[in-house]
Short mmCIF file of C-alpha atoms in Angstrom, two decimals:
data_model
loop_
_atom_site.label_atom_id
_atom_site.label_comp_id
_atom_site.label_asym_id
_atom_site.label_seq_id
_atom_site.Cartn_x
_atom_site.Cartn_y
_atom_site.Cartn_z
CA MET A 142 34.51 58.79 -9.75
CA ILE A 143 33.64 57.51 -13.25
CA SER A 144 36.68 56.14 -15.11
CA VAL A 145 36.76 56.59 -18.89
CA VAL A 146 38.91 55.24 -21.74
CA LEU A 147 39.06 57.22 -25.00
CA VAL A 148 39.47 55.23 -28.23
CA ASP A 149 39.89 57.38 -31.36
CA ASP A 150 42.52 57.44 -34.10
CA GLN A 151 42.73 61.25 -34.13
CA ASP A 152 45.02 62.83 -31.54
CA LEU A 153 43.15 66.15 -31.64
CA VAL A 154 39.80 64.46 -31.02
CA ARG A 155 41.15 62.61 -27.99
CA ALA A 156 42.71 65.82 -26.66
CA GLY A 157 39.42 67.66 -27.09
CA LEU A 158 37.43 64.94 -25.37
CA ARG A 159 39.93 64.82 -22.52
CA ALA A 160 39.60 68.59 -22.04
CA LEU A 161 35.78 68.46 -22.13
CA LEU A 162 35.60 65.66 -19.58
CA ALA A 163 38.13 67.36 -17.32
CA ASN A 164 35.48 69.99 -16.58
CA ASP A 165 33.50 67.36 -14.65
CA ASP A 166 35.00 66.51 -11.25
CA GLY A 167 33.13 63.20 -11.30
CA ILE A 168 34.87 61.92 -14.46
CA ARG A 169 38.48 60.81 -14.91
CA VAL A 170 40.13 59.71 -18.17
CA VAL A 171 42.35 56.75 -17.26
CA ALA A 172 43.64 55.67 -20.69
CA GLU A 173 43.62 56.44 -24.42
CA ALA A 174 44.16 54.43 -27.60
CA ALA A 175 44.46 55.25 -31.30
CA ASP A 176 42.98 52.05 -32.73
CA GLY A 177 40.49 49.40 -31.75
CA ARG A 178 43.00 46.69 -30.88
CA ARG A 179 44.97 48.92 -28.52
CA GLY A 180 41.65 50.20 -27.24
CA VAL A 181 40.57 46.72 -26.19
CA ASP A 182 43.96 46.15 -24.54
CA SER A 183 43.66 49.46 -22.64
CA VAL A 184 40.16 48.59 -21.47
CA VAL A 185 41.27 45.17 -20.24
CA ARG A 186 44.13 46.75 -18.28
CA SER A 187 42.20 49.66 -16.75
CA ARG A 188 38.67 48.15 -16.40
CA PRO A 189 36.94 51.53 -16.89
CA ASP A 190 33.29 52.33 -16.24
CA VAL A 191 32.80 53.86 -19.70
CA VAL A 192 34.55 53.69 -23.08
CA LEU A 193 34.06 56.45 -25.66
CA MET A 194 34.61 54.54 -28.90
CA ASP A 195 35.18 55.84 -32.42
CA LEU A 196 33.92 53.62 -35.24
CA ARG A 197 36.27 53.92 -38.20
CA MET A 198 39.82 53.21 -37.07
CA PRO A 199 42.82 51.23 -38.31
CA VAL A 200 43.77 47.72 -37.16
CA MET A 201 40.33 47.08 -35.58
CA ASP A 202 37.20 49.16 -36.05
CA GLY A 203 34.97 50.35 -33.23
CA ILE A 204 32.24 47.79 -33.80
CA GLU A 205 34.66 44.86 -33.62
CA ALA A 206 36.34 46.42 -30.57
CA THR A 207 32.95 46.89 -28.88
CA ARG A 208 32.07 43.28 -29.59
CA ALA A 209 35.39 42.13 -28.08
CA ILE A 210 34.84 44.19 -24.93
CA ARG A 211 31.31 42.93 -24.41
CA ALA A 212 32.45 39.33 -24.92
CA ASP A 213 35.02 39.57 -22.12
CA ASP A 214 33.54 38.41 -18.81
CA ARG A 215 36.07 40.54 -16.93
CA LEU A 216 34.48 43.67 -18.39
CA ASP A 217 30.85 43.14 -17.39
CA GLY A 218 30.78 46.54 -15.69
CA THR A 219 32.21 48.46 -18.66
CA ARG A 220 29.79 50.38 -20.89
CA VAL A 221 30.71 51.35 -24.46
CA VAL A 222 29.38 54.59 -25.95
CA VAL A 223 30.05 55.08 -29.66
CA LEU A 224 31.14 58.62 -30.52
CA THR A 225 31.41 59.17 -34.26
CA THR A 226 30.87 61.52 -37.19
CA PHE A 227 28.94 58.85 -39.11
CA ASP A 228 25.26 57.98 -38.78
CA ASP A 229 25.05 55.23 -41.40
CA ASP A 230 22.03 52.99 -40.79
CA ASP A 231 24.04 49.77 -40.87
CA GLU A 232 26.62 51.13 -38.43
CA VAL A 233 23.94 52.31 -35.99
CA VAL A 234 22.36 48.87 -35.91
CA ALA A 235 25.71 47.05 -35.86
CA ALA A 236 27.00 49.13 -32.94
CA ILE A 237 23.89 48.49 -30.86
CA GLN A 238 23.92 44.79 -31.73
CA ALA A 239 27.61 44.65 -30.75
CA GLY A 240 26.63 45.83 -27.27
CA ALA A 241 27.13 49.60 -27.28
CA VAL A 242 24.86 51.34 -24.76
CA GLY A 243 25.07 54.66 -26.59
CA TYR A 244 25.53 56.14 -30.05
CA LEU A 245 26.41 59.83 -30.12
CA MET A 246 27.63 62.19 -32.81
CA LYS A 247 30.89 64.07 -32.30
CA ASP A 248 29.04 67.39 -32.50
CA THR A 249 27.15 66.50 -29.31
CA PRO A 250 27.27 69.53 -26.95
CA ALA A 251 29.85 69.25 -24.17
CA ALA A 252 27.30 69.24 -21.34
CA ARG A 253 25.26 66.53 -23.04
CA LEU A 254 28.37 64.43 -23.58
CA ARG A 255 29.33 64.62 -19.92
CA ASP A 256 25.76 63.77 -18.96
CA ALA A 257 25.89 60.79 -21.33
CA VAL A 258 28.99 59.46 -19.57
CA HIS A 259 27.18 59.63 -16.22
CA ARG A 260 24.08 57.97 -17.63
CA ALA A 261 26.06 55.22 -19.34
CA ALA A 262 27.92 54.50 -16.10
CA ASN A 263 24.50 54.12 -14.44
CA GLY A 264 23.47 51.55 -17.03
CA GLU A 265 21.25 53.76 -19.19
CA LYS A 266 21.24 53.67 -22.98
CA ILE A 267 21.89 56.95 -24.77
CA LEU A 268 21.18 57.94 -28.36
CA SER A 269 21.54 61.31 -30.05
CA PRO A 270 18.10 62.66 -31.05
CA GLY A 271 18.88 62.19 -34.74
CA ILE A 272 20.06 58.64 -34.13
CA THR A 273 16.89 57.88 -32.17
CA GLY A 274 14.84 58.97 -35.17
CA LYS A 275 16.96 56.85 -37.48
CA LEU A 276 16.59 53.81 -35.24
CA LEU A 277 12.84 54.30 -35.13
CA ASP A 278 12.77 54.55 -38.93
CA ILE A 279 14.52 51.19 -39.06
CA VAL A 280 11.97 49.76 -36.63
CA ALA A 281 9.16 51.24 -38.73
CA ALA A 282 10.42 49.34 -41.75
CA SER A 283 9.94 46.04 -39.91
CA PRO A 284 6.52 44.37 -39.70
CA PRO A 285 4.27 46.30 -37.29
CA ALA A 286 2.99 44.81 -34.07
CA PRO A 287 -0.28 42.95 -34.63
CA ALA A 288 -2.12 45.12 -32.08
CA PRO A 289 -1.50 48.19 -29.89
CA ASP A 290 0.58 47.36 -26.84
CA PRO A 291 -1.93 46.68 -24.03
CA ARG A 292 0.61 47.80 -21.42
CA LEU A 293 0.09 51.41 -22.48
CA ALA A 294 -3.27 51.30 -20.70
CA LEU A 295 -1.30 51.21 -17.44
CA LEU A 296 0.09 54.69 -18.07
CA SER A 297 -1.46 57.96 -16.97
CA GLU A 298 -1.89 60.77 -19.50
CA ARG A 299 1.19 62.51 -18.12
CA GLU A 300 3.23 59.33 -18.33
CA VAL A 301 2.25 59.00 -21.99
CA ASP A 302 3.51 62.56 -22.56
CA VAL A 303 6.83 61.62 -20.97
CA LEU A 304 7.02 58.40 -23.00
CA VAL A 305 6.61 60.37 -26.22
CA ARG A 306 9.50 62.66 -25.26
CA VAL A 307 11.67 59.63 -24.41
CA ALA A 308 10.86 58.24 -27.86
CA HIS A 309 12.15 61.46 -29.42
CA GLY A 310 15.46 61.09 -27.61
CA ASP A 311 15.04 63.77 -24.93
CA THR A 312 17.12 63.54 -21.75
CA ASN A 313 15.41 63.75 -18.37
CA ASP A 314 16.36 67.42 -18.09
CA GLU A 315 14.98 68.15 -21.57
CA ILE A 316 11.74 66.35 -20.72
CA ALA A 317 11.48 68.43 -17.56
CA ALA A 318 11.91 71.65 -19.52
CA ARG A 319 9.42 70.70 -22.25
CA LEU A 320 6.72 69.45 -19.89
CA PHE A 321 7.30 72.01 -17.11
CA LEU A 322 8.42 69.43 -14.57
CA SER A 323 11.30 69.40 -12.13
CA PRO A 324 14.25 67.19 -13.17
CA ALA A 325 13.59 64.92 -10.19
CA THR A 326 9.95 64.48 -11.23
CA SER A 327 11.03 63.74 -14.79
CA ARG A 328 13.38 61.00 -13.57
CA THR A 329 10.61 59.56 -11.40
CA TYR A 330 8.21 59.43 -14.35
CA VAL A 331 10.75 57.64 -16.56
CA SER A 332 11.52 55.08 -13.83
CA ARG A 333 7.80 54.50 -13.28
CA ILE A 334 7.19 54.01 -17.01
CA LEU A 335 10.06 51.53 -17.28
CA ALA A 336 8.55 49.55 -14.41
CA LYS A 337 4.98 49.64 -15.72
CA LEU A 338 5.95 48.59 -19.24
CA GLY A 339 8.55 46.06 -18.08
CA ALA A 340 11.12 47.71 -20.35
CA ARG A 341 14.88 47.34 -19.89
CA ASP A 342 15.91 50.82 -21.00
CA ARG A 343 14.95 54.00 -22.86
CA THR A 344 15.61 52.47 -26.27
CA GLU A 345 13.00 49.78 -25.61
CA LEU A 346 10.58 52.51 -24.49
CA ALA A 347 11.19 54.33 -27.79
CA VAL A 348 10.43 51.15 -29.75
CA ILE A 349 7.21 50.54 -27.79
CA ALA A 350 6.10 54.14 -28.38
CA HIS A 351 6.84 53.98 -32.08
CA ARG A 352 5.13 50.65 -32.68
CA SER A 353 2.06 51.97 -30.88
CA GLY A 354 1.99 55.10 -33.03
CA LEU A 355 2.80 57.48 -30.16
CA ALA A 356 6.09 58.75 -31.60
CA ARG A 357 4.82 59.82 -34.98
#
């Protein structure tokens, strides 16, 4: 059972999230908070697997709260997923630098949100497709790599196809549908690519693909 804490200053948003997550028997909301400071306190008390964190809140904002959670050694197993209505460039970067493993918009479909909670609990990083594109634009503005990544030569043609879809923010199920694979095969491809490229997570795969020109 995946335990979740909801941190959002709007009562209706928390109620809606609670109702959406209740449709998944593998997820249980264990606490809620209406500001970042109380959110951190709730997380320390309940030690959840995942925190769904709003950004703009009174007392302490979501980025500062995320930073506080990640700095607490007692919370090594807790993953923070930002859930917000804002996709400001600075906030995207700040949230990821603070230690968030995901950045999702509040209009994310219910099924995708529940899937994101499962993936975050498993240690994956999750970005909304639009946020992935924004992050890659930020990467594109930095100096390019001096040469194509030689590790890409380790990938088969099909693995390159999968890497491109990862770079565009597709989930494993979406990759399977686009490339006519089974979901299990899609997961296997992603795991194999991570191993071959020595990447930590899907975000690093997206950066590698973009810097090599594959995601354009």
